PDB file of C-alpha atoms in Angstrom:
ATOM      1  CA  MET A   1     188.041 169.656 164.861  1.00 85.00           C
ATOM      2  CA  ALA A   2     189.281 170.499 168.313  1.00 91.00           C
ATOM      3  CA  PRO A   3     192.490 170.796 170.305  1.00 95.00           C
ATOM      4  CA  GLU A   4     193.272 167.637 172.231  1.00 94.00           C
ATOM      5  CA  PRO A   5     195.906 166.743 174.815  1.00 95.00           C
ATOM      6  CA  VAL A   6     198.763 164.786 173.235  1.00 93.00           C
ATOM      7  CA  GLY A   7     198.291 162.028 175.796  1.00 91.00           C
ATOM      8  CA  SER A   8     194.550 161.528 175.273  1.00 93.00           C
ATOM      9  CA  GLY A   9     193.353 158.131 174.098  1.00 92.00           C
ATOM     10  CA  ALA A  10     192.333 159.490 170.700  1.00 94.00           C
ATOM     11  CA  ALA A  11     195.625 161.342 170.191  1.00 93.00           C
ATOM     12  CA  VAL A  12     197.710 158.322 171.197  1.00 92.00           C
ATOM     13  CA  ALA A  13     195.757 155.974 168.904  1.00 93.00           C
ATOM     14  CA  LEU A  14     196.129 158.347 165.952  1.00 93.00           C
ATOM     15  CA  TRP A  15     199.858 158.852 166.681  1.00 91.00           C
ATOM     16  CA  ARG A  16     200.295 155.077 166.685  1.00 91.00           C
ATOM     17  CA  ALA A  17     198.421 154.725 163.377  1.00 92.00           C
ATOM     18  CA  TYR A  18     200.387 157.588 161.813  1.00 91.00           C
ATOM     19  CA  TYR A  19     203.770 156.379 162.984  1.00 90.00           C
ATOM     20  CA  THR A  20     203.069 152.782 162.010  1.00 90.00           C
ATOM     21  CA  GLU A  21     202.149 153.841 158.483  1.00 90.00           C
ATOM     22  CA  VAL A  22     205.085 156.175 157.861  1.00 89.00           C
ATOM     23  CA  SER A  23     207.553 153.783 159.453  1.00 88.00           C
ATOM     24  CA  ASP A  24     206.286 150.804 157.456  1.00 89.00           C
ATOM     25  CA  ARG A  25     206.398 152.834 154.242  1.00 88.00           C
ATOM     26  CA  TRP A  26     209.991 153.862 154.896  1.00 85.00           C
ATOM     27  CA  TYR A  27     211.154 150.335 155.693  1.00 89.00           C
ATOM     28  CA  GLU A  28     209.270 148.860 152.729  1.00 89.00           C
ATOM     29  CA  VAL A  29     210.988 151.298 150.332  1.00 86.00           C
ATOM     30  CA  HIS A  30     214.459 151.117 151.881  1.00 85.00           C
ATOM     31  CA  GLU A  31     214.699 147.614 153.344  1.00 89.00           C
ATOM     32  CA  GLY A  32     211.783 145.617 151.903  1.00 91.00           C
ATOM     33  CA  ARG A  33     210.224 144.918 155.293  1.00 89.00           C
ATOM     34  CA  HIS A  34     207.733 146.196 157.858  1.00 89.00           C
ATOM     35  CA  THR A  35     208.741 147.925 161.067  1.00 87.00           C
ATOM     36  CA  ASP A  36     209.849 145.566 163.810  1.00 87.00           C
ATOM     37  CA  ALA A  37     207.334 145.682 166.702  1.00 87.00           C
ATOM     38  CA  ALA A  38     209.914 146.551 169.379  1.00 90.00           C
ATOM     39  CA  GLU A  39     211.444 149.199 167.149  1.00 86.00           C
ATOM     40  CA  LEU A  40     207.998 150.703 166.569  1.00 85.00           C
ATOM     41  CA  GLU A  41     207.236 150.839 170.300  1.00 86.00           C
ATOM     42  CA  ARG A  42     210.561 152.533 171.060  1.00 88.00           C
ATOM     43  CA  ALA A  43     210.072 155.163 168.386  1.00 84.00           C
ATOM     44  CA  ILE A  44     206.498 155.932 169.408  1.00 82.00           C
ATOM     45  CA  ALA A  45     207.571 156.290 173.040  1.00 85.00           C
ATOM     46  CA  GLU A  46     210.523 158.533 172.136  1.00 87.00           C
ATOM     47  CA  ASP A  47     208.395 161.156 170.387  1.00 84.00           C
ATOM     48  CA  THR A  48     206.106 162.282 173.176  1.00 84.00           C
ATOM     49  CA  GLY A  49     204.669 165.190 171.218  1.00 88.00           C
ATOM     50  CA  ALA A  50     206.378 167.693 173.477  1.00 84.00           C
ATOM     51  CA  GLY A  51     205.801 171.102 171.992  1.00 91.00           C
ATOM     52  CA  LEU A  52     202.288 170.275 170.807  1.00 96.00           C
ATOM     53  CA  SER A  53     200.734 171.690 173.968  1.00 93.00           C
ATOM     54  CA  PRO A  54     199.926 175.263 174.977  1.00 93.00           C
ATOM     55  CA  PRO A  55     201.214 177.851 175.163  1.00 93.00           C
ATOM     56  CA  ALA A  56     203.492 177.276 172.143  1.00 94.00           C
ATOM     57  CA  GLY A  57     201.720 174.412 170.414  1.00 97.00           C
ATOM     58  CA  VAL A  58     198.524 172.526 169.803  1.00 97.00           C
ATOM     59  CA  LEU A  59     197.435 169.109 168.586  1.00 97.00           C
ATOM     60  CA  LEU A  60     194.205 169.130 166.611  1.00 97.00           C
ATOM     61  CA  VAL A  61     192.092 165.990 166.333  1.00 97.00           C
ATOM     62  CA  ALA A  62     189.500 165.637 163.604  1.00 95.00           C
ATOM     63  CA  ARG A  63     186.538 163.351 164.014  1.00 95.00           C
ATOM     64  CA  HIS A  64     184.327 161.644 161.461  1.00 93.00           C
ATOM     65  CA  GLY A  65     181.024 160.268 162.701  1.00 91.00           C
ATOM     66  CA  GLY A  66     182.204 161.077 166.229  1.00 93.00           C
ATOM     67  CA  GLU A  67     185.298 158.871 165.937  1.00 94.00           C
ATOM     68  CA  PRO A  68     188.914 160.100 165.790  1.00 95.00           C
ATOM     69  CA  ALA A  69     189.874 160.399 162.129  1.00 95.00           C
ATOM     70  CA  GLY A  70     193.015 162.520 161.847  1.00 96.00           C
ATOM     71  CA  THR A  71     195.473 164.890 163.452  1.00 96.00           C
ATOM     72  CA  ALA A  72     197.550 167.964 162.792  1.00 97.00           C
ATOM     73  CA  GLY A  73     200.151 169.305 165.181  1.00 97.00           C
ATOM     74  CA  VAL A  74     201.396 172.883 165.289  1.00 98.00           C
ATOM     75  CA  ARG A  75     204.308 174.205 167.313  1.00 97.00           C
ATOM     76  CA  LEU A  76     206.150 177.501 167.369  1.00 97.00           C
ATOM     77  CA  VAL A  77     209.813 176.989 166.563  1.00 96.00           C
ATOM     78  CA  ALA A  78     210.829 180.656 166.406  1.00 95.00           C
ATOM     79  CA  PRO A  79     209.040 183.997 166.667  1.00 95.00           C
ATOM     80  CA  GLY A  80     206.567 184.098 163.795  1.00 96.00           C
ATOM     81  CA  THR A  81     207.418 180.578 162.612  1.00 97.00           C
ATOM     82  CA  ALA A  82     205.216 177.550 163.203  1.00 98.00           C
ATOM     83  CA  GLU A  83     205.991 174.007 162.198  1.00 97.00           C
ATOM     84  CA  LEU A  84     203.364 171.487 161.159  1.00 97.00           C
ATOM     85  CA  THR A  85     203.751 167.877 162.198  1.00 94.00           C
ATOM     86  CA  ARG A  86     201.661 164.728 162.554  1.00 92.00           C
ATOM     87  CA  VAL A  87     199.362 165.778 159.698  1.00 94.00           C
ATOM     88  CA  PHE A  88     197.490 162.534 159.177  1.00 93.00           C
ATOM     89  CA  VAL A  89     194.114 161.155 158.098  1.00 94.00           C
ATOM     90  CA  LEU A  90     193.221 157.523 158.636  1.00 93.00           C
ATOM     91  CA  PRO A  91     193.610 155.638 155.337  1.00 91.00           C
ATOM     92  CA  ALA A  92     189.934 154.609 155.150  1.00 89.00           C
ATOM     93  CA  LEU A  93     188.894 158.272 155.258  1.00 89.00           C
ATOM     94  CA  ARG A  94     191.317 159.713 152.724  1.00 88.00           C
ATOM     95  CA  GLY A  95     190.021 161.373 149.593  1.00 87.00           C
ATOM     96  CA  LYS A  96     187.049 162.923 151.401  1.00 88.00           C
ATOM     97  CA  GLY A  97     188.544 166.367 152.079  1.00 89.00           C
ATOM     98  CA  GLY A  98     189.691 165.736 155.651  1.00 89.00           C
ATOM     99  CA  GLY A  99     193.309 166.581 154.903  1.00 91.00           C
ATOM    100  CA  SER A 100     192.305 169.994 153.589  1.00 93.00           C
ATOM    101  CA  VAL A 101     190.127 170.644 156.641  1.00 94.00           C
ATOM    102  CA  LEU A 102     192.997 169.645 158.955  1.00 94.00           C
ATOM    103  CA  LEU A 103     195.508 171.792 157.098  1.00 95.00           C
ATOM    104  CA  THR A 104     193.250 174.845 157.173  1.00 95.00           C
ATOM    105  CA  ALA A 105     192.597 174.371 160.894  1.00 96.00           C
ATOM    106  CA  ALA A 106     196.325 173.939 161.550  1.00 97.00           C
ATOM    107  CA  GLU A 107     197.109 177.163 159.706  1.00 97.00           C
ATOM    108  CA  GLU A 108     194.469 178.999 161.749  1.00 96.00           C
ATOM    109  CA  ALA A 109     195.944 177.524 164.930  1.00 96.00           C
ATOM    110  CA  ALA A 110     199.405 178.678 163.828  1.00 97.00           C
ATOM    111  CA  GLN A 111     198.081 182.194 163.348  1.00 96.00           C
ATOM    112  CA  GLY A 112     196.519 181.994 166.795  1.00 94.00           C
ATOM    113  CA  LEU A 113     199.970 181.199 168.178  1.00 95.00           C
ATOM    114  CA  GLY A 114     201.366 184.308 166.483  1.00 95.00           C
ATOM    115  CA  ALA A 115     202.870 182.700 163.391  1.00 97.00           C
ATOM    116  CA  THR A 116     203.129 184.579 160.126  1.00 97.00           C
ATOM    117  CA  HIS A 117     204.387 181.565 158.218  1.00 96.00           C
ATOM    118  CA  VAL A 118     204.496 177.806 158.583  1.00 98.00           C
ATOM    119  CA  ARG A 119     207.003 175.197 157.568  1.00 97.00           C
ATOM    120  CA  LEU A 120     207.122 171.420 157.450  1.00 97.00           C
ATOM    121  CA  ASP A 121     209.168 168.570 156.127  1.00 96.00           C
ATOM    122  CA  THR A 122     208.163 165.323 154.504  1.00 95.00           C
ATOM    123  CA  ARG A 123     209.570 162.428 152.503  1.00 92.00           C
ATOM    124  CA  ASN A 124     209.634 161.231 148.887  1.00 90.00           C
ATOM    125  CA  ASP A 125     207.308 158.301 149.560  1.00 89.00           C
ATOM    126  CA  LEU A 126     204.605 160.469 151.158  1.00 90.00           C
ATOM    127  CA  VAL A 127     203.347 161.614 147.761  1.00 90.00           C
ATOM    128  CA  GLU A 128     199.793 162.248 148.992  1.00 90.00           C
ATOM    129  CA  ALA A 129     201.106 164.653 151.622  1.00 92.00           C
ATOM    130  CA  ARG A 130     203.276 166.512 149.148  1.00 94.00           C
ATOM    131  CA  ALA A 131     200.320 166.898 146.780  1.00 94.00           C
ATOM    132  CA  LEU A 132     198.113 168.188 149.615  1.00 94.00           C
ATOM    133  CA  TYR A 133     200.683 170.798 150.615  1.00 96.00           C
ATOM    134  CA  ALA A 134     201.186 171.947 147.022  1.00 96.00           C
ATOM    135  CA  ARG A 135     197.397 172.289 146.524  1.00 95.00           C
ATOM    136  CA  HIS A 136     197.292 174.538 149.582  1.00 96.00           C
ATOM    137  CA  GLY A 137     199.992 176.924 148.440  1.00 97.00           C
ATOM    138  CA  TYR A 138     203.017 175.447 150.160  1.00 98.00           C
ATOM    139  CA  VAL A 139     206.233 176.043 148.264  1.00 97.00           C
ATOM    140  CA  GLU A 140     209.156 173.666 148.371  1.00 96.00           C
ATOM    141  CA  GLY A 141     212.449 175.207 149.344  1.00 94.00           C
ATOM    142  CA  PRO A 142     215.828 174.587 150.923  1.00 94.00           C
ATOM    143  CA  PRO A 143     216.172 172.402 154.022  1.00 94.00           C
ATOM    144  CA  HIS A 144     215.279 174.012 157.336  1.00 95.00           C
ATOM    145  CA  ASN A 145     216.470 171.052 159.418  1.00 93.00           C
ATOM    146  CA  SER A 146     218.810 168.089 159.207  1.00 91.00           C
ATOM    147  CA  ASP A 147     216.265 165.372 160.008  1.00 89.00           C
ATOM    148  CA  VAL A 148     217.594 162.156 158.472  1.00 87.00           C
ATOM    149  CA  TYR A 149     214.112 161.269 157.156  1.00 87.00           C
ATOM    150  CA  ALA A 150     213.278 164.675 155.682  1.00 91.00           C
ATOM    151  CA  GLU A 151     213.603 164.883 151.905  1.00 93.00           C
ATOM    152  CA  HIS A 152     211.293 167.797 151.071  1.00 96.00           C
ATOM    153  CA  TRP A 153     210.882 171.075 152.944  1.00 97.00           C
ATOM    154  CA  PHE A 154     207.835 173.276 152.464  1.00 97.00           C
ATOM    155  CA  ARG A 155     206.906 176.757 153.602  1.00 97.00           C
ATOM    156  CA  LYS A 156     203.854 178.966 153.378  1.00 98.00           C
ATOM    157  CA  ASN A 157     203.287 182.578 154.335  1.00 97.00           C
ATOM    158  CA  LEU A 158     200.025 183.015 156.195  1.00 96.00           C
ATOM    159  CA  PRO A 159     197.651 185.832 155.329  1.00 89.00           C
ATOM    160  CA  PRO A 160     197.266 188.580 157.925  1.00 83.00           C
ATOM    161  CA  ARG A 161     194.735 187.703 160.605  1.00 75.00           C
ATOM    162  CA  THR A 162     191.404 189.413 160.352  1.00 71.00           C
ATOM    163  CA  ALA A 163     189.455 190.381 163.432  1.00 61.00           C
TER     164      ALA A 163
END
């Protein structure tokens, strides 16, 4: 697990895989179709990952067998508050503990940025993500944003940093 520039080849490939999956899931549930290719390209290009670079953010890339396997983004959104985004493990590698490793590393990165708590949002159809967050002590609460795709909002207080 290591920080990686948002524009690196590995980060871009994982962002594409992540966005394709969550977009297809949403359209399958709500419209019975996959994401249109042009629509997918526009959406991927629109979210550049701004904020996931130092000094107020970081994008972590996990590798399995030396190959990119997953990501977790952390960005400060207010003093003491970090937001997790792009938490993703390639489908073929799920169920092997990578999500837990990514989440733990993201929380440590958030602490390194000065956060005392983290928040995130997710959707109904991302049941695996919601289960992962619950297993790691995230508590669902009231909305902290008005994102049209957000349906669940989680928060976790981080333990004090030890030297």
